[in-house]
XYZ file of C-alpha atoms in Angstrom:
673
model
C -68.929 13.225 -33.735
C -67.680 14.507 -37.103
C -64.157 16.127 -36.585
C -64.066 19.986 -37.535
C -60.801 21.504 -39.156
C -60.114 25.046 -37.787
C -59.964 27.772 -40.593
C -56.451 28.395 -40.157
C -55.114 24.579 -40.691
C -57.454 24.153 -43.774
C -55.990 27.509 -45.232
C -52.322 26.098 -44.745
C -53.013 22.611 -46.360
C -54.581 24.218 -49.594
C -51.486 27.131 -49.804
C -48.387 24.515 -49.215
C -46.840 23.784 -52.282
C -45.280 20.537 -50.645
C -46.550 19.099 -47.804
C -49.260 19.960 -45.082
C -48.425 20.839 -41.575
C -47.548 17.396 -39.394
C -51.230 17.565 -38.003
C -52.817 17.267 -41.065
C -52.586 14.640 -43.994
C -49.288 14.660 -45.872
C -50.220 15.482 -49.406
C -48.155 16.894 -52.083
C -49.906 20.074 -53.876
C -48.375 20.607 -57.265
C -48.672 23.699 -59.014
C -46.524 25.732 -61.786
C -43.883 26.561 -59.758
C -43.224 22.886 -58.572
C -44.597 20.811 -61.832
C -41.561 19.973 -63.244
C -39.603 18.574 -60.248
C -43.031 16.681 -58.958
C -43.490 14.968 -62.352
C -39.637 13.858 -62.111
C -40.402 12.212 -59.010
C -44.032 11.138 -60.009
C -42.707 9.188 -63.019
C -40.483 7.084 -60.829
C -43.384 6.426 -58.055
C -45.710 5.281 -61.114
C -43.139 3.041 -62.552
C -42.598 1.224 -59.447
C -46.489 1.209 -58.738
C -48.799 -1.860 -58.184
C -51.706 0.215 -59.010
C -52.466 3.891 -59.069
C -55.475 5.605 -57.669
C -56.930 8.528 -59.433
C -59.673 11.196 -58.723
C -60.905 14.687 -60.568
C -62.850 17.736 -59.443
C -64.534 19.519 -62.002
C -66.888 22.677 -62.238
C -69.984 20.800 -62.520
C -71.817 17.547 -63.804
C -74.828 18.281 -65.905
C -75.443 21.668 -68.206
C -79.300 21.060 -67.707
C -81.647 19.589 -65.468
C -83.017 17.629 -68.340
C -79.262 16.087 -69.108
C -79.510 14.310 -65.436
C -79.113 10.616 -65.775
C -83.029 9.224 -65.994
C -84.081 5.622 -65.532
C -85.587 6.276 -69.207
C -82.207 6.823 -70.429
C -81.057 4.429 -73.248
C -77.499 3.199 -73.025
C -76.338 5.446 -75.944
C -78.608 8.548 -74.599
C -76.486 7.891 -71.217
C -73.119 8.011 -73.235
C -74.276 11.465 -74.774
C -75.007 12.608 -71.421
C -71.678 12.036 -70.404
C -70.054 13.002 -73.577
C -72.025 16.399 -72.817
C -70.628 16.933 -69.430
C -67.046 16.054 -70.009
C -67.126 18.856 -72.987
C -68.761 21.282 -71.368
C -67.362 21.638 -67.550
C -63.567 22.046 -66.613
C -61.523 19.377 -64.480
C -59.573 21.903 -61.804
C -58.008 19.418 -59.537
C -56.427 16.185 -60.652
C -55.554 13.638 -57.952
C -52.923 10.950 -58.507
C -51.661 8.533 -55.688
C -49.657 5.426 -56.764
C -49.162 2.727 -54.337
C -46.286 0.184 -53.936
C -46.194 -2.838 -51.760
C -42.992 -2.726 -49.640
C -42.491 -6.605 -48.353
C -39.791 -5.040 -45.997
C -42.261 -2.854 -44.105
C -45.440 -5.180 -44.924
C -47.409 -2.172 -46.101
C -48.390 -0.022 -49.206
C -46.421 3.010 -49.610
C -48.263 5.631 -51.715
C -47.277 9.334 -52.561
C -50.512 11.197 -53.004
C -50.258 14.101 -55.668
C -53.170 17.105 -55.857
C -52.422 18.595 -59.178
C -54.154 22.035 -59.644
C -54.848 22.340 -63.351
C -56.116 25.385 -65.620
C -55.706 25.587 -69.487
C -54.519 28.647 -70.660
C -53.848 30.170 -74.252
C -50.204 29.656 -74.049
C -49.718 29.790 -77.957
C -50.431 32.198 -80.247
C -51.824 30.046 -82.600
C -54.453 28.843 -79.955
C -57.396 30.814 -81.586
C -60.683 31.632 -79.623
C -60.261 31.480 -75.529
C -61.182 28.383 -73.858
C -64.520 28.421 -72.657
C -66.084 26.285 -69.686
C -69.268 26.083 -67.550
C -69.641 26.119 -63.873
C -72.583 24.719 -62.288
C -73.560 26.484 -59.178
C -73.792 23.760 -57.084
C -70.596 22.108 -57.879
C -68.693 25.534 -57.399
C -70.859 25.604 -53.626
C -69.928 22.484 -52.723
C -65.916 22.781 -53.644
C -66.081 26.301 -51.602
C -67.753 24.530 -48.805
C -64.858 22.201 -48.639
C -62.371 24.948 -48.602
C -61.249 24.654 -52.442
C -58.571 27.321 -53.157
C -59.737 28.797 -56.397
C -56.962 31.232 -56.418
C -54.253 28.678 -56.523
C -56.166 27.265 -59.215
C -56.605 29.990 -61.676
C -53.344 31.725 -60.746
C -50.995 28.789 -60.345
C -52.744 25.978 -62.064
C -50.767 23.879 -64.545
C -51.708 24.305 -67.939
C -52.179 21.503 -70.580
C -52.617 20.774 -74.400
C -54.292 17.528 -75.627
C -52.732 15.168 -78.197
C -55.100 16.673 -80.898
C -54.052 20.189 -79.927
C -50.440 19.522 -80.081
C -50.508 17.696 -83.293
C -52.621 20.577 -84.927
C -49.947 23.121 -83.801
C -47.108 21.159 -85.050
C -48.894 20.643 -88.263
C -49.606 24.657 -88.396
C -45.503 25.043 -87.678
C -44.716 23.110 -90.445
C -46.818 24.219 -93.048
C -45.924 27.630 -92.180
C -42.230 27.334 -92.120
C -42.144 24.797 -95.105
C -44.196 27.066 -97.494
C -42.047 29.193 -99.371
C -44.495 31.433 -100.885
C -44.278 35.225 -100.605
C -46.979 34.856 -98.258
C -45.591 32.585 -95.901
C -42.409 34.697 -95.728
C -44.203 38.098 -94.810
C -45.399 36.392 -91.965
C -41.981 36.331 -90.453
C -41.114 39.559 -88.696
C -37.630 39.601 -89.837
C -38.703 39.192 -93.305
C -41.161 41.774 -93.210
C -38.619 44.194 -92.091
C -36.133 43.427 -95.299
C -38.961 44.398 -97.780
C -38.836 41.347 -99.596
C -41.845 42.000 -101.762
C -40.391 41.000 -105.409
C -39.874 38.087 -107.356
C -35.905 38.533 -108.235
C -35.537 38.327 -104.362
C -37.173 35.010 -103.845
C -35.620 33.557 -106.513
C -32.008 34.314 -105.507
C -33.242 33.143 -101.953
C -34.158 29.746 -103.476
C -30.839 29.412 -105.673
C -29.029 30.443 -102.542
C -30.822 27.597 -100.403
C -30.057 24.787 -103.120
C -26.036 26.199 -102.943
C -26.106 25.771 -99.237
C -27.792 22.157 -99.345
C -25.294 21.472 -101.952
C -22.455 22.500 -99.681
C -23.921 20.404 -96.665
C -24.581 17.390 -98.801
C -20.765 17.305 -100.065
C -19.783 17.699 -96.267
C -22.040 14.344 -95.594
C -20.519 12.657 -98.182
C -17.172 13.420 -97.090
C -17.897 12.301 -93.373
C -19.503 9.023 -94.934
C -16.546 8.389 -96.997
C -13.918 9.208 -94.383
C -12.490 12.208 -96.515
C -11.272 15.027 -94.944
C -13.008 18.270 -95.478
C -11.542 20.341 -98.206
C -10.852 24.086 -97.261
C -12.870 25.284 -100.262
C -15.706 25.029 -102.263
C -15.928 24.498 -106.123
C -17.283 27.781 -107.146
C -16.241 29.620 -110.330
C -16.763 33.062 -108.516
C -14.901 32.247 -105.429
C -18.359 33.235 -103.573
C -18.477 30.189 -101.054
C -15.700 29.003 -99.520
C -15.102 26.305 -96.549
C -13.215 27.261 -93.646
C -13.062 26.069 -90.235
C -14.729 28.033 -87.223
C -13.993 26.778 -83.890
C -12.964 23.215 -85.152
C -16.027 22.850 -87.120
C -16.703 23.429 -90.852
C -18.307 26.547 -91.706
C -18.701 28.344 -95.250
C -17.746 32.063 -95.934
C -19.564 34.252 -98.358
C -17.622 36.574 -100.598
C -18.822 38.893 -103.162
C -22.647 39.275 -102.051
C -24.087 42.883 -101.320
C -25.764 43.134 -98.048
C -28.860 42.834 -99.137
C -28.328 39.533 -100.410
C -26.536 38.913 -97.482
C -29.373 39.538 -95.440
C -31.524 37.241 -97.661
C -29.135 34.271 -97.225
C -29.038 34.760 -93.386
C -33.314 34.736 -93.248
C -33.045 31.060 -94.390
C -31.106 30.342 -90.921
C -33.392 32.666 -89.143
C -36.557 30.702 -90.704
C -34.962 27.531 -89.220
C -34.472 28.877 -86.034
C -37.848 30.325 -85.527
C -39.331 26.723 -86.692
C -37.367 25.161 -83.689
C -38.482 27.829 -81.617
C -41.999 27.544 -82.142
C -41.842 23.673 -81.737
C -40.325 23.835 -78.496
C -43.104 26.111 -77.385
C -45.564 23.626 -78.309
C -43.623 20.976 -76.391
C -43.593 23.092 -73.201
C -47.204 23.929 -73.446
C -48.037 19.722 -73.083
C -47.823 20.785 -69.406
C -50.133 18.374 -67.079
C -50.743 15.985 -70.035
C -47.297 14.689 -69.302
C -48.880 12.789 -66.331
C -51.649 11.580 -68.278
C -49.019 10.089 -71.065
C -47.271 8.792 -68.427
C -50.295 6.700 -67.056
C -51.056 5.356 -70.138
C -47.595 4.638 -71.408
C -46.786 2.585 -68.059
C -50.006 0.359 -68.814
C -50.636 0.308 -64.768
C -53.925 -0.810 -62.993
C -55.964 2.496 -62.809
C -58.384 2.456 -59.869
C -61.204 4.753 -59.602
C -64.695 5.113 -57.819
C -67.577 5.429 -59.916
C -65.216 6.478 -62.547
C -66.804 6.663 -66.038
C -67.330 10.492 -65.984
C -63.695 10.806 -64.781
C -62.284 8.651 -67.574
C -64.387 10.483 -70.068
C -63.151 13.863 -68.701
C -59.702 12.362 -69.329
C -60.102 11.288 -72.966
C -61.832 15.106 -73.875
C -59.313 16.909 -72.040
C -56.012 15.184 -72.796
C -56.682 12.989 -75.722
C -58.899 14.472 -77.895
C -62.741 15.419 -78.999
C -64.930 12.507 -77.397
C -66.257 9.778 -80.356
C -69.791 10.203 -81.102
C -70.851 6.777 -80.117
C -70.240 4.628 -76.758
C -68.917 1.657 -78.910
C -66.313 4.108 -80.274
C -65.272 5.425 -76.969
C -65.113 2.008 -75.399
C -62.521 1.151 -77.919
C -60.347 4.045 -77.858
C -60.261 4.099 -74.157
C -59.018 0.655 -74.049
C -56.042 1.474 -76.054
C -55.184 4.169 -73.689
C -55.940 2.389 -70.285
C -56.028 -1.530 -70.893
C -56.858 -1.948 -67.224
C -59.030 -0.259 -65.009
C -60.997 -0.965 -62.033
C -63.868 0.776 -60.155
C -64.313 0.272 -56.560
C -67.808 0.876 -56.543
C -68.527 -1.880 -58.765
C -66.147 -4.104 -56.848
C -67.987 -3.144 -53.684
C -71.292 -3.831 -55.092
C -70.556 -6.942 -57.056
C -68.865 -9.359 -54.604
C -70.736 -10.841 -52.044
C -67.842 -10.933 -49.520
C -67.707 -7.219 -49.710
C -71.439 -6.509 -49.580
C -71.455 -8.436 -46.358
C -68.402 -6.484 -45.208
C -70.106 -3.182 -45.860
C -73.138 -4.625 -44.123
C -75.402 -3.146 -47.185
C -74.124 0.133 -46.391
C -73.754 2.962 -48.960
C -70.888 2.393 -51.258
C -69.794 6.221 -51.597
C -66.414 6.735 -51.185
C -66.430 8.196 -47.878
C -68.652 5.679 -46.459
C -66.432 2.626 -47.811
C -63.375 4.146 -46.671
C -64.597 4.555 -43.140
C -65.926 0.976 -43.222
C -63.139 -0.877 -44.990
C -60.438 1.178 -43.697
C -60.994 2.482 -40.017
C -57.431 2.354 -39.184
C -56.057 4.107 -42.202
C -58.638 6.694 -41.712
C -57.795 7.751 -38.469
C -54.107 7.440 -39.073
C -53.446 5.853 -35.923
C -53.670 2.176 -34.169
C -56.982 2.484 -31.841
C -57.313 -0.400 -29.474
C -60.872 -1.041 -30.398
C -60.004 -1.179 -33.897
C -57.061 -3.846 -33.310
C -59.049 -7.117 -33.905
C -60.053 -5.649 -37.271
C -57.899 -6.882 -40.021
C -56.295 -3.846 -42.187
C -53.760 -3.684 -45.196
C -51.261 -1.361 -43.699
C -50.539 2.092 -45.533
C -48.010 4.272 -45.192
C -47.812 7.987 -46.978
C -44.576 9.655 -48.447
C -44.006 12.893 -49.491
C -40.677 14.215 -50.467
C -38.796 11.409 -48.709
C -40.605 11.882 -45.731
C -42.897 8.682 -44.697
C -45.703 9.497 -42.213
C -48.402 6.771 -40.735
C -49.938 8.871 -38.187
C -52.245 11.678 -39.510
C -55.619 13.758 -38.949
C -57.929 13.034 -41.182
C -57.497 14.634 -44.804
C -60.340 17.184 -46.637
C -62.619 14.894 -48.386
C -63.480 15.964 -51.954
C -59.787 17.040 -52.293
C -58.529 15.285 -55.421
C -55.599 13.798 -53.764
C -57.014 12.683 -50.692
C -59.930 11.422 -52.611
C -57.636 9.536 -55.018
C -55.668 8.184 -51.622
C -59.045 6.922 -50.211
C -59.665 5.341 -53.629
C -56.394 3.370 -53.180
C -56.738 2.520 -49.697
C -60.457 0.969 -50.202
C -59.196 -0.778 -53.149
C -56.263 -2.424 -51.374
C -58.781 -3.709 -48.327
C -61.195 -4.945 -50.705
C -58.380 -7.216 -52.563
C -57.444 -8.415 -48.939
C -61.017 -9.483 -48.130
C -60.777 -11.114 -51.614
C -58.161 -13.397 -50.622
C -55.599 -11.442 -52.296
C -52.177 -11.876 -50.348
C -49.982 -9.143 -50.862
C -47.101 -10.794 -49.155
C -47.141 -13.648 -51.797
C -47.691 -11.594 -54.424
C -44.657 -11.186 -56.863
C -43.203 -7.837 -57.732
C -42.974 -8.549 -61.466
C -46.894 -9.576 -61.446
C -49.457 -7.525 -62.992
C -52.069 -7.172 -60.359
C -54.722 -6.812 -63.102
C -53.983 -10.245 -64.163
C -54.670 -11.644 -60.615
C -57.300 -14.414 -60.916
C -59.377 -13.105 -58.392
C -59.441 -9.638 -59.577
C -59.913 -10.469 -63.258
C -63.453 -10.735 -63.531
C -63.607 -7.331 -62.160
C -61.372 -5.420 -64.459
C -62.841 -3.101 -67.068
C -66.485 -2.924 -65.904
C -67.564 0.648 -65.238
C -71.058 2.000 -64.227
C -72.670 3.725 -67.322
C -74.974 4.657 -65.093
C -75.175 4.030 -61.586
C -78.800 5.047 -61.391
C -80.084 1.926 -62.847
C -76.335 -0.602 -62.261
C -75.920 -0.840 -66.356
C -72.179 -1.589 -66.369
C -70.123 -1.503 -69.440
C -67.337 -3.804 -70.238
C -64.381 -1.741 -71.789
C -62.307 -5.399 -72.896
C -65.409 -6.448 -74.988
C -67.940 -3.613 -75.383
C -70.832 -5.592 -73.797
C -73.519 -4.331 -71.322
C -75.019 -5.978 -68.684
C -77.095 -5.191 -65.532
C -75.988 -5.544 -62.289
C -77.984 -8.029 -60.235
C -76.543 -8.264 -56.658
C -76.839 -4.422 -56.314
C -80.636 -4.240 -57.396
C -81.914 -4.803 -54.177
C -80.113 -1.472 -53.134
C -81.629 0.440 -55.670
C -85.147 0.907 -56.129
C -86.658 1.214 -59.627
C -89.353 3.577 -59.873
C -91.139 2.490 -62.938
C -91.924 -1.061 -64.463
C -89.611 -2.449 -67.085
C -88.619 0.190 -69.521
C -89.388 -0.409 -73.250
C -87.626 2.013 -75.339
C -89.620 1.206 -78.644
C -92.524 2.092 -76.636
C -91.901 5.270 -75.553
C -92.787 9.002 -77.052
C -91.288 12.257 -75.899
C -93.712 14.929 -75.588
C -93.014 18.347 -74.794
C -94.381 22.178 -74.757
C -97.660 21.274 -73.377
C -99.842 23.719 -71.005
C -97.416 24.355 -67.678
C -100.389 23.355 -65.389
C -100.482 19.536 -66.322
C -98.801 17.125 -64.306
C -97.867 13.516 -64.991
C -101.354 12.270 -63.865
C -103.047 14.733 -65.902
C -101.161 13.798 -69.054
C -101.761 9.930 -68.423
C -105.789 10.613 -68.128
C -106.121 12.465 -71.422
C -104.152 9.417 -73.084
C -106.118 6.861 -71.276
C -109.740 8.336 -72.297
C -108.598 7.789 -76.189
C -106.746 4.357 -75.836
C -108.043 2.827 -72.519
C -107.102 2.909 -68.918
C -104.168 -0.027 -69.651
C -102.605 1.644 -72.577
C -100.009 4.040 -70.443
C -97.551 2.350 -68.551
C -96.343 5.396 -67.187
C -95.594 9.026 -67.418
C -92.113 10.545 -66.423
C -91.083 14.294 -66.451
C -88.159 14.925 -68.254
C -88.588 18.654 -66.406
C -91.121 20.885 -66.335
C -91.881 21.278 -70.053
C -91.381 17.608 -71.138
C -92.661 14.136 -70.355
C -91.779 10.320 -71.263
C -95.152 8.458 -71.907
C -94.496 4.880 -71.937
C -97.171 2.983 -73.938
C -98.219 -0.880 -73.166
C -97.613 -2.072 -77.081
C -94.987 -0.414 -79.382
C -97.473 -0.174 -82.117
C -99.192 2.630 -79.877
C -96.374 5.176 -80.572
C -97.216 5.490 -84.302
C -101.100 5.533 -83.536
C -100.720 8.202 -80.873
C -98.362 10.498 -83.031
C -100.550 9.691 -86.070
C -103.503 10.848 -83.948
C -101.825 13.877 -82.730
C -100.787 15.225 -86.085
C -104.267 14.670 -87.629
C -105.819 16.631 -84.527
C -102.892 19.667 -85.057
C -104.020 19.591 -88.504
C -107.757 19.225 -88.356
C -108.402 22.133 -85.907
C -112.070 21.635 -85.811
C -114.754 21.504 -83.373
C -114.787 17.802 -82.972
C -110.814 18.081 -82.603
C -111.532 20.702 -79.775
C -113.880 18.183 -77.713
C -111.287 15.524 -78.123
C -110.024 14.196 -74.961
C -106.375 14.851 -76.200
C -107.486 18.413 -76.354
C -106.235 19.500 -73.260
C -102.934 18.336 -73.718
C -102.522 19.996 -77.147
C -103.924 23.487 -75.833
C -101.868 26.303 -76.714
C -100.760 24.918 -79.858
C -97.326 24.316 -78.740
C -97.229 20.724 -78.028
C -94.612 18.323 -79.910
C -94.289 14.628 -79.966
C -91.847 12.379 -81.351
C -90.478 8.732 -80.892
C -87.280 8.151 -78.420
C -84.946 8.557 -81.456
C -85.782 12.228 -81.519
C -84.838 12.415 -77.711
C -81.523 11.118 -78.672
C -81.043 13.206 -81.399
C -81.498 16.334 -79.082
C -79.370 14.729 -76.427
C -76.632 14.497 -79.155
C -76.798 18.381 -79.711
C -73.735 20.818 -78.335
C -76.365 23.300 -77.212
C -77.563 23.043 -73.828
C -80.659 25.236 -72.988
C -82.330 24.831 -69.359
C -85.649 23.875 -70.583
C -86.040 20.885 -72.769
C -88.650 22.590 -75.212
C -86.157 25.246 -75.797
C -83.527 22.753 -76.062
C -85.810 21.231 -78.897
C -86.269 24.809 -80.480
C -82.535 25.551 -80.468
C -81.579 22.542 -82.328
C -83.776 23.248 -85.193
C -86.836 21.632 -84.710
C -89.881 23.100 -86.251
C -92.350 20.492 -86.586
C -94.903 19.613 -84.207
C -95.249 15.969 -84.476
C -92.872 13.552 -86.124
C -94.283 10.436 -87.448
C -92.908 6.678 -87.323
C -94.484 4.103 -89.558
C -96.940 1.788 -87.934
C -95.844 -1.841 -87.637
C -99.139 -3.835 -88.167
C -101.461 -2.023 -90.715
C -103.518 -5.288 -90.796
C -104.669 -5.112 -87.504
C -106.276 -1.665 -88.129
C -107.992 -2.266 -90.968
C -109.471 -5.287 -88.923
C -109.937 -3.348 -86.043
C -111.801 -0.610 -88.260
C -114.044 -3.145 -90.065
C -114.872 -4.143 -86.215
C -116.060 -0.693 -85.281
C -118.114 -0.035 -88.382
C -120.085 -3.261 -87.591
C -120.490 -2.099 -84.260
C -121.788 1.224 -85.501
C -124.283 -0.093 -88.285
C -125.728 -2.671 -85.763
C -129.533 -1.746 -84.846
C -129.486 -3.590 -81.933
C -127.048 -1.168 -80.163
C -130.213 0.867 -79.672
C -129.951 3.697 -76.814
C -126.882 2.154 -75.453
C -124.864 3.347 -78.714
C -126.248 6.566 -79.293
C -125.795 7.721 -75.599
C -122.343 6.202 -75.654
C -119.639 9.821 -75.053
C -116.275 9.956 -75.691
C -114.877 8.838 -72.518
C -116.673 5.455 -73.278
C -115.778 5.329 -76.490
C -111.893 5.906 -75.590
C -111.988 2.866 -73.594
C -113.226 0.453 -75.873
C -110.310 -1.741 -76.465
C -110.739 -1.722 -80.078
C -109.818 1.900 -80.230
C -106.183 0.902 -79.477
C -105.770 -0.631 -82.808
C -107.313 2.440 -84.966
C -105.310 5.087 -86.850
C -105.670 8.637 -86.177
C -107.859 9.522 -88.847
C -110.261 6.578 -88.402
C -110.550 7.377 -84.599
C -111.799 10.787 -85.557
C -113.897 9.169 -88.417
C -115.531 7.215 -85.607
C -116.264 10.093 -83.128
C -117.986 11.705 -86.406
C -120.370 8.886 -86.942
C -121.266 8.798 -83.129
C -122.014 12.394 -83.032
C -124.322 11.970 -86.376
C -126.196 9.202 -84.675
C -126.753 11.091 -81.448
C -128.434 14.083 -83.612
């Protein structure tokens, strides 16, 4: 029976700022109030770690149903969908669990941290308020597992990305280096002095030069070993070098109060610049953790973590690159060693056998590979199963006995991920007892082939190598995953949207097959209720279909109304294009719920986007063949009585252009009359 938690214990587990009660899993919860101290200790733990496991909790996954991952998604489109998700949804919890092998204890020591994070406008230069989407299913899922939304919003640690920090610092530098009148008026102290005339500005500039000269003299004396003279070469004796609290200072004489105020403002401006820079540095917040992970170059372990890495890049480094290739190159610079435990479990025959072909979800892998750790105790019926020992340490208190933690809490999920990885390494033959403390685990020969391989899409087993940029399809895991469609050839696909709502995939297939023959359409796949992919048997049929549709839309005559495609075009809103248009629509930052609305929102006003045919010669040969058939008197009554359905099943029609097909229908109608 699945263990159930009392509500009171759950509340204490989520509300504690340090560790939970002794009965629950020991987990360090980090909020604004204890972030600085937690960061200090975490820095030590990460520096000493053999690897660091991570996990993220987000406010959603897909901004629209059609942005879900489909079998018909090409690799570049899959990346665009991941990019959209990472840009639109927020990360509200971040789990970090450093694992270090303790040779004395003969076990791993881990320090699981559960960070609540929530980005706020903490700088006056931030501009518009931060926005993010919430997906109802995701929020309901988090609530089901007792996520503390109040702690996140009120006490979550804020952050700045590197790009946001750079922009803020550049703004400060440009503001305080600019000596123009407008720049000076931006400072409250200067506005209060009514500094609105040119003589005041010129005086301030002259005093700046005089003070710089005085300071330069002090520095030259220091470098030459000369003593500071208690005076300054000034004919009017307005500047005099004195000593104040054993340090050189300058005494100003013979200036009006207004002039003294102007001189003082120079110092105020410098102080304000320093304060502004310190405020920006203080707003970095949780990004300090990401910078730490990146600078230490430790092995990062996640579970099905491509989306996690995209979120980390988007939230803490800068805008995601436009292409998957650029993203891969950039990520590898920040995190050179990443392992995905889901790929590890699916790609190794030893681990597959250990998993007994069961699900490779994190919770399932944890229960199968780490039963003793999951229970936090040494059960007698599990004593014969090999297990890598893991102890948890929080606030200098170690524990090896605990109740099960709360799944889908980022800190606990990071802990589970690390335990699965440690146990998987053991099954691969890695002996931690023989592992040198100075050896980077990522360079271990038994792990090397699995490092930096991430699922770009779990739905079709497409794997991307962050080191090389190469893409491969997973072969061993393909037996677990059922492909519902034949081999997908993207050059053979058209995207059709805006058709009558009552039409289903079978209806659309039937319409097209009546024109091009029963074997012309390989598959029809619903993107959503307003759009479908149609895969043809040959690439040249894409241009033929689009040409035909464009001609029918343009002609709109009685023959067009009788055409087999008329059912698909009914209503006048049906649009069609090649796969590249689908990619273009997916790349937009707009996200409408329905694909047809999305196409309008990105500015598509045409009904058909034509592509050039790859083989005009075959079209002309087919045309001559059809004309010969139509003029042959031996056809007799058989030719005269041939209807649209029969004509459409003639294989020669798959080679015709749109106008040629329509002309052939006109010819046959005339013969029947």
